[in-house]
mmCIF file with all atom_site columns, C-alpha atoms in Angstrom:
data_model
loop_
_atom_site.group_PDB
_atom_site.id
_atom_site.type_symbol
_atom_site.label_atom_id
_atom_site.label_alt_id
_atom_site.label_comp_id
_atom_site.label_asym_id
_atom_site.label_entity_id
_atom_site.label_seq_id
_atom_site.pdbx_PDB_ins_code
_atom_site.Cartn_x
_atom_site.Cartn_y
_atom_site.Cartn_z
_atom_site.occupancy
_atom_site.B_iso_or_equiv
_atom_site.pdbx_formal_charge
_atom_site.auth_seq_id
_atom_site.auth_comp_id
_atom_site.auth_asym_id
_atom_site.auth_atom_id
_atom_site.pdbx_PDB_model_num
ATOM 1   C CA . LEU A 1 1   ? 0.056  0.205   0.096   1.00 96.00 ? 18  LEU A CA 1
ATOM 2   C CA . ASN A 1 2   ? 1.570  3.342   -1.106  1.00 96.00 ? 19  ASN A CA 1
ATOM 3   C CA . LEU A 1 3   ? -0.127 6.606   -0.460  1.00 97.00 ? 20  LEU A CA 1
ATOM 4   C CA . ILE A 1 4   ? 0.979  9.834   -1.712  1.00 97.00 ? 21  ILE A CA 1
ATOM 5   C CA . TYR A 1 5   ? -0.364 13.441  -0.894  1.00 97.00 ? 22  TYR A CA 1
ATOM 6   C CA . GLY A 1 6   ? 1.065  16.243  -3.006  1.00 96.00 ? 23  GLY A CA 1
ATOM 7   C CA . LEU A 1 7   ? 1.361  19.169  -0.984  1.00 94.00 ? 24  LEU A CA 1
ATOM 8   C CA . ASN A 1 8   ? 2.328  21.334  -3.797  1.00 94.00 ? 25  ASN A CA 1
ATOM 9   C CA . ASP A 1 9   ? 3.823  21.014  -6.902  1.00 91.00 ? 26  ASP A CA 1
ATOM 10  C CA . ALA A 1 10  ? 7.380  20.377  -5.552  1.00 93.00 ? 27  ALA A CA 1
ATOM 11  C CA . SER A 1 11  ? 6.508  18.272  -2.274  1.00 95.00 ? 28  SER A CA 1
ATOM 12  C CA . ASN A 1 12  ? 4.870  15.182  -1.398  1.00 96.00 ? 29  ASN A CA 1
ATOM 13  C CA . LEU A 1 13  ? 3.869  13.439  1.939   1.00 97.00 ? 30  LEU A CA 1
ATOM 14  C CA . ARG A 1 14  ? 4.386  9.614   1.612   1.00 97.00 ? 31  ARG A CA 1
ATOM 15  C CA . PHE A 1 15  ? 2.841  6.628   3.767   1.00 97.00 ? 32  PHE A CA 1
ATOM 16  C CA . SER A 1 16  ? 3.502  3.219   2.514   1.00 97.00 ? 33  SER A CA 1
ATOM 17  C CA . TYR A 1 17  ? 2.768  -0.542  4.257   1.00 98.00 ? 34  TYR A CA 1
ATOM 18  C CA . GLY A 1 18  ? 4.523  -3.797  3.063   1.00 97.00 ? 35  GLY A CA 1
ATOM 19  C CA . ARG A 1 19  ? 4.641  -7.214  4.585   1.00 97.00 ? 36  ARG A CA 1
ATOM 20  C CA . THR A 1 20  ? 7.502  -9.279  3.162   1.00 97.00 ? 37  THR A CA 1
ATOM 21  C CA . THR A 1 21  ? 9.270  -12.219 4.343   1.00 96.00 ? 38  THR A CA 1
ATOM 22  C CA . ALA A 1 22  ? 12.568 -13.427 4.604   1.00 93.00 ? 39  ALA A CA 1
ATOM 23  C CA . ARG A 1 23  ? 12.965 -17.350 3.836   1.00 95.00 ? 40  ARG A CA 1
ATOM 24  C CA . PRO A 1 24  ? 16.160 -19.617 5.206   1.00 94.00 ? 41  PRO A CA 1
ATOM 25  C CA . SER A 1 25  ? 18.664 -20.328 2.576   1.00 93.00 ? 42  SER A CA 1
ATOM 26  C CA . PHE A 1 26  ? 19.256 -23.690 1.398   1.00 93.00 ? 43  PHE A CA 1
ATOM 27  C CA . LYS A 1 27  ? 22.398 -24.037 3.815   1.00 92.00 ? 44  LYS A CA 1
ATOM 28  C CA . GLU A 1 28  ? 20.196 -22.977 6.634   1.00 93.00 ? 45  GLU A CA 1
ATOM 29  C CA . ALA A 1 29  ? 17.242 -25.200 6.190   1.00 94.00 ? 46  ALA A CA 1
ATOM 30  C CA . SER A 1 30  ? 19.100 -28.388 5.636   1.00 93.00 ? 47  SER A CA 1
ATOM 31  C CA . ILE A 1 31  ? 21.030 -30.971 8.059   1.00 92.00 ? 48  ILE A CA 1
ATOM 32  C CA . THR A 1 32  ? 24.172 -30.388 6.966   1.00 90.00 ? 49  THR A CA 1
ATOM 33  C CA . GLN A 1 33  ? 27.372 -29.539 8.895   1.00 92.00 ? 50  GLN A CA 1
ATOM 34  C CA . ILE A 1 34  ? 30.459 -27.469 7.976   1.00 92.00 ? 51  ILE A CA 1
ATOM 35  C CA . PHE A 1 35  ? 33.342 -27.225 9.928   1.00 92.00 ? 52  PHE A CA 1
ATOM 36  C CA . ASP A 1 36  ? 35.594 -24.033 9.265   1.00 89.00 ? 53  ASP A CA 1
ATOM 37  C CA . PRO A 1 37  ? 39.244 -24.855 9.874   1.00 91.00 ? 54  PRO A CA 1
ATOM 38  C CA . LEU A 1 38  ? 40.315 -21.062 10.340  1.00 88.00 ? 55  LEU A CA 1
ATOM 39  C CA . SER A 1 39  ? 37.835 -20.572 13.215  1.00 82.00 ? 56  SER A CA 1
ATOM 40  C CA . SER A 1 40  ? 37.724 -24.067 14.411  1.00 85.00 ? 57  SER A CA 1
ATOM 41  C CA . THR A 1 41  ? 33.702 -23.753 14.420  1.00 87.00 ? 58  THR A CA 1
ATOM 42  C CA . THR A 1 42  ? 31.290 -25.911 12.790  1.00 91.00 ? 59  THR A CA 1
ATOM 43  C CA . PHE A 1 43  ? 27.983 -24.518 11.451  1.00 91.00 ? 60  PHE A CA 1
ATOM 44  C CA . ASN A 1 44  ? 24.756 -26.822 11.514  1.00 92.00 ? 61  ASN A CA 1
ATOM 45  C CA . GLY A 1 45  ? 21.885 -26.726 9.508   1.00 93.00 ? 62  GLY A CA 1
ATOM 46  C CA . ASN A 1 46  ? 18.132 -26.470 10.747  1.00 94.00 ? 63  ASN A CA 1
ATOM 47  C CA . ILE A 1 47  ? 15.642 -27.919 8.722   1.00 94.00 ? 64  ILE A CA 1
ATOM 48  C CA . ASP A 1 48  ? 12.858 -26.979 11.161  1.00 93.00 ? 65  ASP A CA 1
ATOM 49  C CA . LEU A 1 49  ? 13.567 -22.892 10.534  1.00 94.00 ? 66  LEU A CA 1
ATOM 50  C CA . GLN A 1 50  ? 10.340 -21.224 9.704   1.00 94.00 ? 67  GLN A CA 1
ATOM 51  C CA . PRO A 1 51  ? 10.402 -18.215 7.249   1.00 96.00 ? 68  PRO A CA 1
ATOM 52  C CA . THR A 1 52  ? 10.733 -14.459 8.899   1.00 95.00 ? 69  THR A CA 1
ATOM 53  C CA . TYR A 1 53  ? 7.516  -11.989 8.067   1.00 96.00 ? 70  TYR A CA 1
ATOM 54  C CA . ILE A 1 54  ? 8.096  -8.213  8.372   1.00 96.00 ? 71  ILE A CA 1
ATOM 55  C CA . ASP A 1 55  ? 5.498  -5.715  8.683   1.00 97.00 ? 72  ASP A CA 1
ATOM 56  C CA . ASN A 1 56  ? 7.088  -2.586  7.248   1.00 98.00 ? 73  ASN A CA 1
ATOM 57  C CA . PHE A 1 57  ? 5.514  0.795   8.088   1.00 98.00 ? 74  PHE A CA 1
ATOM 58  C CA . ASP A 1 58  ? 7.186  4.144   6.386   1.00 98.00 ? 75  ASP A CA 1
ATOM 59  C CA . LEU A 1 59  ? 6.326  7.982   6.289   1.00 98.00 ? 76  LEU A CA 1
ATOM 60  C CA . ARG A 1 60  ? 8.358  10.262  3.842   1.00 97.00 ? 77  ARG A CA 1
ATOM 61  C CA . PHE A 1 61  ? 8.553  13.830  3.315   1.00 97.00 ? 78  PHE A CA 1
ATOM 62  C CA . GLU A 1 62  ? 10.100 14.873  -0.081  1.00 96.00 ? 79  GLU A CA 1
ATOM 63  C CA . ARG A 1 63  ? 11.150 17.952  -2.070  1.00 95.00 ? 80  ARG A CA 1
ATOM 64  C CA . PHE A 1 64  ? 12.269 17.939  -5.378  1.00 92.00 ? 81  PHE A CA 1
ATOM 65  C CA . GLY A 1 65  ? 13.814 20.825  -7.354  1.00 85.00 ? 82  GLY A CA 1
ATOM 66  C CA . ASP A 1 66  ? 15.500 21.515  -10.945 1.00 81.00 ? 83  ASP A CA 1
ATOM 67  C CA . ASN A 1 67  ? 18.240 18.846  -12.335 1.00 74.00 ? 84  ASN A CA 1
ATOM 68  C CA . ALA A 1 68  ? 17.071 16.014  -10.329 1.00 76.00 ? 85  ALA A CA 1
ATOM 69  C CA . GLN A 1 69  ? 17.735 17.874  -7.144  1.00 86.00 ? 86  GLN A CA 1
ATOM 70  C CA . MET A 1 70  ? 15.960 16.661  -4.050  1.00 90.00 ? 87  MET A CA 1
ATOM 71  C CA . TYR A 1 71  ? 15.909 16.308  -0.194  1.00 94.00 ? 88  TYR A CA 1
ATOM 72  C CA . ALA A 1 72  ? 13.584 13.880  1.920   1.00 96.00 ? 89  ALA A CA 1
ATOM 73  C CA . PHE A 1 73  ? 13.131 13.084  5.490   1.00 97.00 ? 90  PHE A CA 1
ATOM 74  C CA . SER A 1 74  ? 11.635 9.619   6.583   1.00 97.00 ? 91  SER A CA 1
ATOM 75  C CA . THR A 1 75  ? 10.705 7.461   9.554   1.00 98.00 ? 92  THR A CA 1
ATOM 76  C CA . PHE A 1 76  ? 10.011 3.732   9.480   1.00 97.00 ? 93  PHE A CA 1
ATOM 77  C CA . PHE A 1 77  ? 9.080  1.086   11.593  1.00 98.00 ? 94  PHE A CA 1
ATOM 78  C CA . LYS A 1 78  ? 9.304  -2.832  11.127  1.00 97.00 ? 95  LYS A CA 1
ATOM 79  C CA . ASN A 1 79  ? 7.818  -5.676  12.877  1.00 96.00 ? 96  ASN A CA 1
ATOM 80  C CA . PHE A 1 80  ? 9.605  -9.050  12.604  1.00 95.00 ? 97  PHE A CA 1
ATOM 81  C CA . SER A 1 81  ? 7.803  -12.447 13.404  1.00 93.00 ? 98  SER A CA 1
ATOM 82  C CA . ASP A 1 82  ? 10.319 -15.466 14.069  1.00 92.00 ? 99  ASP A CA 1
ATOM 83  C CA . PRO A 1 83  ? 13.603 -13.473 13.066  1.00 92.00 ? 100 PRO A CA 1
ATOM 84  C CA . ILE A 1 84  ? 16.468 -16.176 11.819  1.00 92.00 ? 101 ILE A CA 1
ATOM 85  C CA . GLU A 1 85  ? 19.555 -15.714 13.629  1.00 89.00 ? 102 GLU A CA 1
ATOM 86  C CA . LEU A 1 86  ? 22.945 -17.614 13.916  1.00 85.00 ? 103 LEU A CA 1
ATOM 87  C CA . THR A 1 87  ? 23.165 -18.938 17.721  1.00 83.00 ? 104 THR A CA 1
ATOM 88  C CA . TYR A 1 88  ? 25.546 -21.295 19.596  1.00 77.00 ? 105 TYR A CA 1
ATOM 89  C CA . PHE A 1 89  ? 24.688 -24.447 21.468  1.00 73.00 ? 106 PHE A CA 1
ATOM 90  C CA . LEU A 1 90  ? 24.804 -23.888 25.332  1.00 69.00 ? 107 LEU A CA 1
ATOM 91  C CA . SER A 1 91  ? 26.668 -27.448 25.280  1.00 71.00 ? 108 SER A CA 1
ATOM 92  C CA . ALA A 1 92  ? 29.269 -26.572 22.639  1.00 75.00 ? 109 ALA A CA 1
ATOM 93  C CA . SER A 1 93  ? 30.552 -23.300 22.214  1.00 74.00 ? 110 SER A CA 1
ATOM 94  C CA . ASP A 1 94  ? 31.956 -24.018 18.980  1.00 82.00 ? 111 ASP A CA 1
ATOM 95  C CA . GLN A 1 95  ? 29.092 -25.132 17.169  1.00 86.00 ? 112 GLN A CA 1
ATOM 96  C CA . PHE A 1 96  ? 26.729 -22.732 15.910  1.00 87.00 ? 113 PHE A CA 1
ATOM 97  C CA . GLN A 1 97  ? 23.135 -22.771 14.181  1.00 89.00 ? 114 GLN A CA 1
ATOM 98  C CA . PRO A 1 98  ? 20.412 -20.370 12.793  1.00 90.00 ? 115 PRO A CA 1
ATOM 99  C CA . ARG A 1 99  ? 17.151 -20.721 14.687  1.00 89.00 ? 116 ARG A CA 1
ATOM 100 C CA . ASN A 1 100 ? 13.863 -18.500 14.787  1.00 90.00 ? 117 ASN A CA 1
ATOM 101 C CA . LEU A 1 101 ? 14.534 -16.384 18.130  1.00 82.00 ? 118 LEU A CA 1
ATOM 102 C CA . GLY A 1 102 ? 11.939 -14.512 19.589  1.00 79.00 ? 119 GLY A CA 1
ATOM 103 C CA . SER A 1 103 ? 10.118 -11.423 18.051  1.00 87.00 ? 120 SER A CA 1
ATOM 104 C CA . ALA A 1 104 ? 11.766 -8.062  16.980  1.00 94.00 ? 121 ALA A CA 1
ATOM 105 C CA . ILE A 1 105 ? 11.250 -4.492  16.215  1.00 96.00 ? 122 ILE A CA 1
ATOM 106 C CA . VAL A 1 106 ? 13.164 -1.849  14.022  1.00 97.00 ? 123 VAL A CA 1
ATOM 107 C CA . TYR A 1 107 ? 12.628 1.634   14.004  1.00 98.00 ? 124 TYR A CA 1
ATOM 108 C CA . GLY A 1 108 ? 14.630 5.000   12.956  1.00 98.00 ? 125 GLY A CA 1
ATOM 109 C CA . ILE A 1 109 ? 14.995 7.930   10.746  1.00 98.00 ? 126 ILE A CA 1
ATOM 110 C CA . GLU A 1 110 ? 16.538 8.250   7.432   1.00 97.00 ? 127 GLU A CA 1
ATOM 111 C CA . PHE A 1 111 ? 17.632 11.663  5.930   1.00 96.00 ? 128 PHE A CA 1
ATOM 112 C CA . GLU A 1 112 ? 18.360 12.029  2.253   1.00 96.00 ? 129 GLU A CA 1
ATOM 113 C CA . ILE A 1 113 ? 19.601 15.098  -0.053  1.00 95.00 ? 130 ILE A CA 1
ATOM 114 C CA . ARG A 1 114 ? 21.017 14.999  -3.885  1.00 92.00 ? 131 ARG A CA 1
ATOM 115 C CA . LYS A 1 115 ? 22.456 18.846  -4.559  1.00 90.00 ? 132 LYS A CA 1
ATOM 116 C CA . ASP A 1 116 ? 23.569 19.929  -7.968  1.00 86.00 ? 133 ASP A CA 1
ATOM 117 C CA . PHE A 1 117 ? 26.295 22.359  -7.953  1.00 81.00 ? 134 PHE A CA 1
ATOM 118 C CA . GLY A 1 118 ? 25.260 24.372  -10.976 1.00 76.00 ? 135 GLY A CA 1
ATOM 119 C CA . PHE A 1 119 ? 24.310 27.635  -8.662  1.00 76.00 ? 136 PHE A CA 1
ATOM 120 C CA . ILE A 1 120 ? 28.083 27.988  -8.453  1.00 78.00 ? 137 ILE A CA 1
ATOM 121 C CA . GLY A 1 121 ? 28.160 28.413  -12.313 1.00 74.00 ? 138 GLY A CA 1
ATOM 122 C CA . ASP A 1 122 ? 27.678 26.580  -15.605 1.00 75.00 ? 139 ASP A CA 1
ATOM 123 C CA . ALA A 1 123 ? 31.165 25.049  -15.230 1.00 71.00 ? 140 ALA A CA 1
ATOM 124 C CA . TRP A 1 124 ? 29.941 23.138  -12.393 1.00 74.00 ? 141 TRP A CA 1
ATOM 125 C CA . LYS A 1 125 ? 26.518 21.905  -13.658 1.00 78.00 ? 142 LYS A CA 1
ATOM 126 C CA . GLY A 1 126 ? 27.792 18.363  -13.953 1.00 80.00 ? 143 GLY A CA 1
ATOM 127 C CA . LEU A 1 127 ? 28.771 17.954  -10.396 1.00 86.00 ? 144 LEU A CA 1
ATOM 128 C CA . ASN A 1 128 ? 26.441 16.824  -8.038  1.00 88.00 ? 145 ASN A CA 1
ATOM 129 C CA . PHE A 1 129 ? 26.688 15.978  -4.204  1.00 91.00 ? 146 PHE A CA 1
ATOM 130 C CA . ASN A 1 130 ? 24.458 13.089  -2.430  1.00 94.00 ? 147 ASN A CA 1
ATOM 131 C CA . ILE A 1 131 ? 23.931 11.763  0.935   1.00 96.00 ? 148 ILE A CA 1
ATOM 132 C CA . ASN A 1 132 ? 21.819 9.056   2.474   1.00 96.00 ? 149 ASN A CA 1
ATOM 133 C CA . ALA A 1 133 ? 22.104 8.812   6.249   1.00 97.00 ? 150 ALA A CA 1
ATOM 134 C CA . SER A 1 134 ? 20.229 6.695   8.812   1.00 97.00 ? 151 SER A CA 1
ATOM 135 C CA . TRP A 1 135 ? 19.708 5.885   12.319  1.00 97.00 ? 152 TRP A CA 1
ATOM 136 C CA . ILE A 1 136 ? 18.340 2.680   13.173  1.00 97.00 ? 153 ILE A CA 1
ATOM 137 C CA . ASN A 1 137 ? 17.242 1.000   16.582  1.00 96.00 ? 154 ASN A CA 1
ATOM 138 C CA . SER A 1 138 ? 16.563 -2.616  17.106  1.00 95.00 ? 155 SER A CA 1
ATOM 139 C CA . GLU A 1 139 ? 15.230 -4.881  19.851  1.00 94.00 ? 156 GLU A CA 1
ATOM 140 C CA . LEU A 1 140 ? 14.929 -8.502  19.840  1.00 91.00 ? 157 LEU A CA 1
ATOM 141 C CA . GLU A 1 141 ? 12.750 -10.000 22.917  1.00 87.00 ? 158 GLU A CA 1
ATOM 142 C CA . MET A 1 142 ? 14.976 -12.841 24.233  1.00 83.00 ? 159 MET A CA 1
ATOM 143 C CA . GLY A 1 143 ? 13.562 -16.256 24.052  1.00 75.00 ? 160 GLY A CA 1
ATOM 144 C CA . GLU A 1 144 ? 13.335 -17.901 27.543  1.00 76.00 ? 161 GLU A CA 1
ATOM 145 C CA . ASP A 1 145 ? 16.788 -20.449 26.948  1.00 73.00 ? 162 ASP A CA 1
ATOM 146 C CA . GLU A 1 146 ? 18.807 -17.347 25.736  1.00 78.00 ? 163 GLU A CA 1
ATOM 147 C CA . TYR A 1 147 ? 17.495 -15.190 28.575  1.00 82.00 ? 164 TYR A CA 1
ATOM 148 C CA . GLU A 1 148 ? 18.214 -17.796 31.279  1.00 82.00 ? 165 GLU A CA 1
ATOM 149 C CA . SER A 1 149 ? 21.749 -18.528 29.587  1.00 79.00 ? 166 SER A CA 1
ATOM 150 C CA . ARG A 1 150 ? 22.507 -15.051 29.937  1.00 82.00 ? 167 ARG A CA 1
ATOM 151 C CA . ARG A 1 151 ? 21.218 -14.831 33.783  1.00 85.00 ? 168 ARG A CA 1
ATOM 152 C CA . LEU A 1 152 ? 23.324 -17.506 34.916  1.00 84.00 ? 169 LEU A CA 1
ATOM 153 C CA . GLY A 1 153 ? 26.470 -15.890 33.105  1.00 82.00 ? 170 GLY A CA 1
ATOM 154 C CA . LEU A 1 154 ? 25.757 -12.261 35.145  1.00 87.00 ? 171 LEU A CA 1
ATOM 155 C CA . ARG A 1 155 ? 28.364 -11.186 37.579  1.00 88.00 ? 172 ARG A CA 1
ATOM 156 C CA . GLU A 1 156 ? 27.730 -9.449  40.805  1.00 89.00 ? 173 GLU A CA 1
ATOM 157 C CA . GLY A 1 157 ? 25.995 -6.016  40.506  1.00 89.00 ? 174 GLY A CA 1
ATOM 158 C CA . GLU A 1 158 ? 25.041 -6.564  36.686  1.00 89.00 ? 175 GLU A CA 1
ATOM 159 C CA . GLU A 1 159 ? 21.554 -6.420  35.649  1.00 88.00 ? 176 GLU A CA 1
ATOM 160 C CA . LEU A 1 160 ? 19.802 -8.001  32.610  1.00 88.00 ? 177 LEU A CA 1
ATOM 161 C CA . GLU A 1 161 ? 17.077 -6.884  30.440  1.00 88.00 ? 178 GLU A CA 1
ATOM 162 C CA . ASP A 1 162 ? 14.923 -9.097  28.310  1.00 86.00 ? 179 ASP A CA 1
ATOM 163 C CA . THR A 1 163 ? 15.610 -7.423  25.138  1.00 89.00 ? 180 THR A CA 1
ATOM 164 C CA . ARG A 1 164 ? 18.859 -7.055  22.869  1.00 89.00 ? 181 ARG A CA 1
ATOM 165 C CA . PRO A 1 165 ? 19.792 -5.646  19.463  1.00 91.00 ? 182 PRO A CA 1
ATOM 166 C CA . LEU A 1 166 ? 18.885 -7.703  16.396  1.00 91.00 ? 183 LEU A CA 1
ATOM 167 C CA . GLN A 1 167 ? 21.719 -10.087 14.750  1.00 88.00 ? 184 GLN A CA 1
ATOM 168 C CA . GLY A 1 168 ? 23.229 -8.422  11.688  1.00 89.00 ? 185 GLY A CA 1
ATOM 169 C CA . GLN A 1 169 ? 21.207 -5.059  12.238  1.00 92.00 ? 186 GLN A CA 1
ATOM 170 C CA . SER A 1 170 ? 23.773 -2.294  12.117  1.00 94.00 ? 187 SER A CA 1
ATOM 171 C CA . PRO A 1 171 ? 22.691 1.030   14.320  1.00 96.00 ? 188 PRO A CA 1
ATOM 172 C CA . TYR A 1 172 ? 23.662 3.396   11.618  1.00 97.00 ? 189 TYR A CA 1
ATOM 173 C CA . LEU A 1 173 ? 24.199 3.685   8.009   1.00 97.00 ? 190 LEU A CA 1
ATOM 174 C CA . VAL A 1 174 ? 26.012 6.494   5.689   1.00 97.00 ? 191 VAL A CA 1
ATOM 175 C CA . ASN A 1 175 ? 26.411 6.526   2.366   1.00 97.00 ? 192 ASN A CA 1
ATOM 176 C CA . VAL A 1 176 ? 27.958 9.705   0.458   1.00 97.00 ? 193 VAL A CA 1
ATOM 177 C CA . GLY A 1 177 ? 28.611 10.157  -3.297  1.00 95.00 ? 194 GLY A CA 1
ATOM 178 C CA . LEU A 1 178 ? 30.103 13.067  -5.622  1.00 93.00 ? 195 LEU A CA 1
ATOM 179 C CA . ASN A 1 179 ? 29.335 12.596  -8.903  1.00 90.00 ? 196 ASN A CA 1
ATOM 180 C CA . TYR A 1 180 ? 30.279 14.477  -12.228 1.00 87.00 ? 197 TYR A CA 1
ATOM 181 C CA . GLY A 1 181 ? 28.993 13.339  -15.667 1.00 81.00 ? 198 GLY A CA 1
ATOM 182 C CA . ASN A 1 182 ? 29.559 15.275  -19.003 1.00 78.00 ? 199 ASN A CA 1
ATOM 183 C CA . GLU A 1 183 ? 27.133 14.017  -21.525 1.00 75.00 ? 200 GLU A CA 1
ATOM 184 C CA . GLU A 1 184 ? 28.912 16.003  -24.515 1.00 78.00 ? 201 GLU A CA 1
ATOM 185 C CA . ALA A 1 185 ? 31.993 13.914  -23.919 1.00 78.00 ? 202 ALA A CA 1
ATOM 186 C CA . GLY A 1 186 ? 30.473 10.764  -23.066 1.00 82.00 ? 203 GLY A CA 1
ATOM 187 C CA . TRP A 1 187 ? 31.882 9.802   -19.839 1.00 84.00 ? 204 TRP A CA 1
ATOM 188 C CA . GLN A 1 188 ? 31.043 9.907   -16.035 1.00 87.00 ? 205 GLN A CA 1
ATOM 189 C CA . ALA A 1 189 ? 33.056 9.530   -12.676 1.00 91.00 ? 206 ALA A CA 1
ATOM 190 C CA . GLY A 1 190 ? 32.085 9.063   -8.986  1.00 93.00 ? 207 GLY A CA 1
ATOM 191 C CA . LEU A 1 191 ? 33.759 8.954   -5.501  1.00 95.00 ? 208 LEU A CA 1
ATOM 192 C CA . PHE A 1 192 ? 31.811 7.159   -2.901  1.00 96.00 ? 209 PHE A CA 1
ATOM 193 C CA . TYR A 1 193 ? 32.157 6.712   0.913   1.00 97.00 ? 210 TYR A CA 1
ATOM 194 C CA . ASN A 1 194 ? 30.090 4.016   2.723   1.00 97.00 ? 211 ASN A CA 1
ATOM 195 C CA . LEU A 1 195 ? 30.124 3.370   6.665   1.00 96.00 ? 212 LEU A CA 1
ATOM 196 C CA . GLN A 1 196 ? 28.054 1.467   8.603   1.00 95.00 ? 213 GLN A CA 1
ATOM 197 C CA . GLY A 1 197 ? 27.947 0.677   12.696  1.00 95.00 ? 214 GLY A CA 1
ATOM 198 C CA . GLU A 1 198 ? 29.131 -2.413  14.336  1.00 93.00 ? 215 GLU A CA 1
ATOM 199 C CA . THR A 1 199 ? 26.757 -5.350  14.163  1.00 92.00 ? 216 THR A CA 1
ATOM 200 C CA . LEU A 1 200 ? 26.229 -8.164  16.106  1.00 87.00 ? 217 LEU A CA 1
ATOM 201 C CA . GLU A 1 201 ? 27.648 -11.142 14.303  1.00 84.00 ? 218 GLU A CA 1
ATOM 202 C CA . VAL A 1 202 ? 26.887 -14.268 16.445  1.00 78.00 ? 219 VAL A CA 1
ATOM 203 C CA . VAL A 1 203 ? 24.286 -14.613 19.486  1.00 78.00 ? 220 VAL A CA 1
ATOM 204 C CA . GLY A 1 204 ? 26.097 -15.579 22.439  1.00 72.00 ? 221 GLY A CA 1
ATOM 205 C CA . ASN A 1 205 ? 25.729 -15.310 26.183  1.00 69.00 ? 222 ASN A CA 1
#
């Protein structure tokens, strides 16, 4: 569902909802065992894995200018059912397996701008700058087994919440690009920089 309300000729307000699914790979949804000699760990497939279903809500304001210039501000919310995460066996810390662990939500904000340098002079018209940046918060409600294993590992004075970040979800993303194109000469070039925050790789205790 995608609803667009035109505030004026140059600005839109958008609302969208979508339901998507993330299915396990053949490797994940199998009974295979793969030993990694570099890390001395073993990956174990899980034939009982269920697909992840995601409800996606987005609200976006966007404003357009000449020569494909624009800026936009968005906020989003995602609800995950049965997210698939890589975790380890309590009885063997070098054995890993993908599992459906709890339920999760992800929400955040996003800013995007694309600016042409033609306002400086005609010689700068082919040069443009773009940036896309997101701040993201994720929360997964831990299952009973994971919560109990973490609780048993607490040190004196430590406290434990029943949520943690979603595995593989970065807390922020930044994409920056500087582009130059010359239609008459028939060439174009770009310089790009991408950055993401630290992510949880494997769910441990």
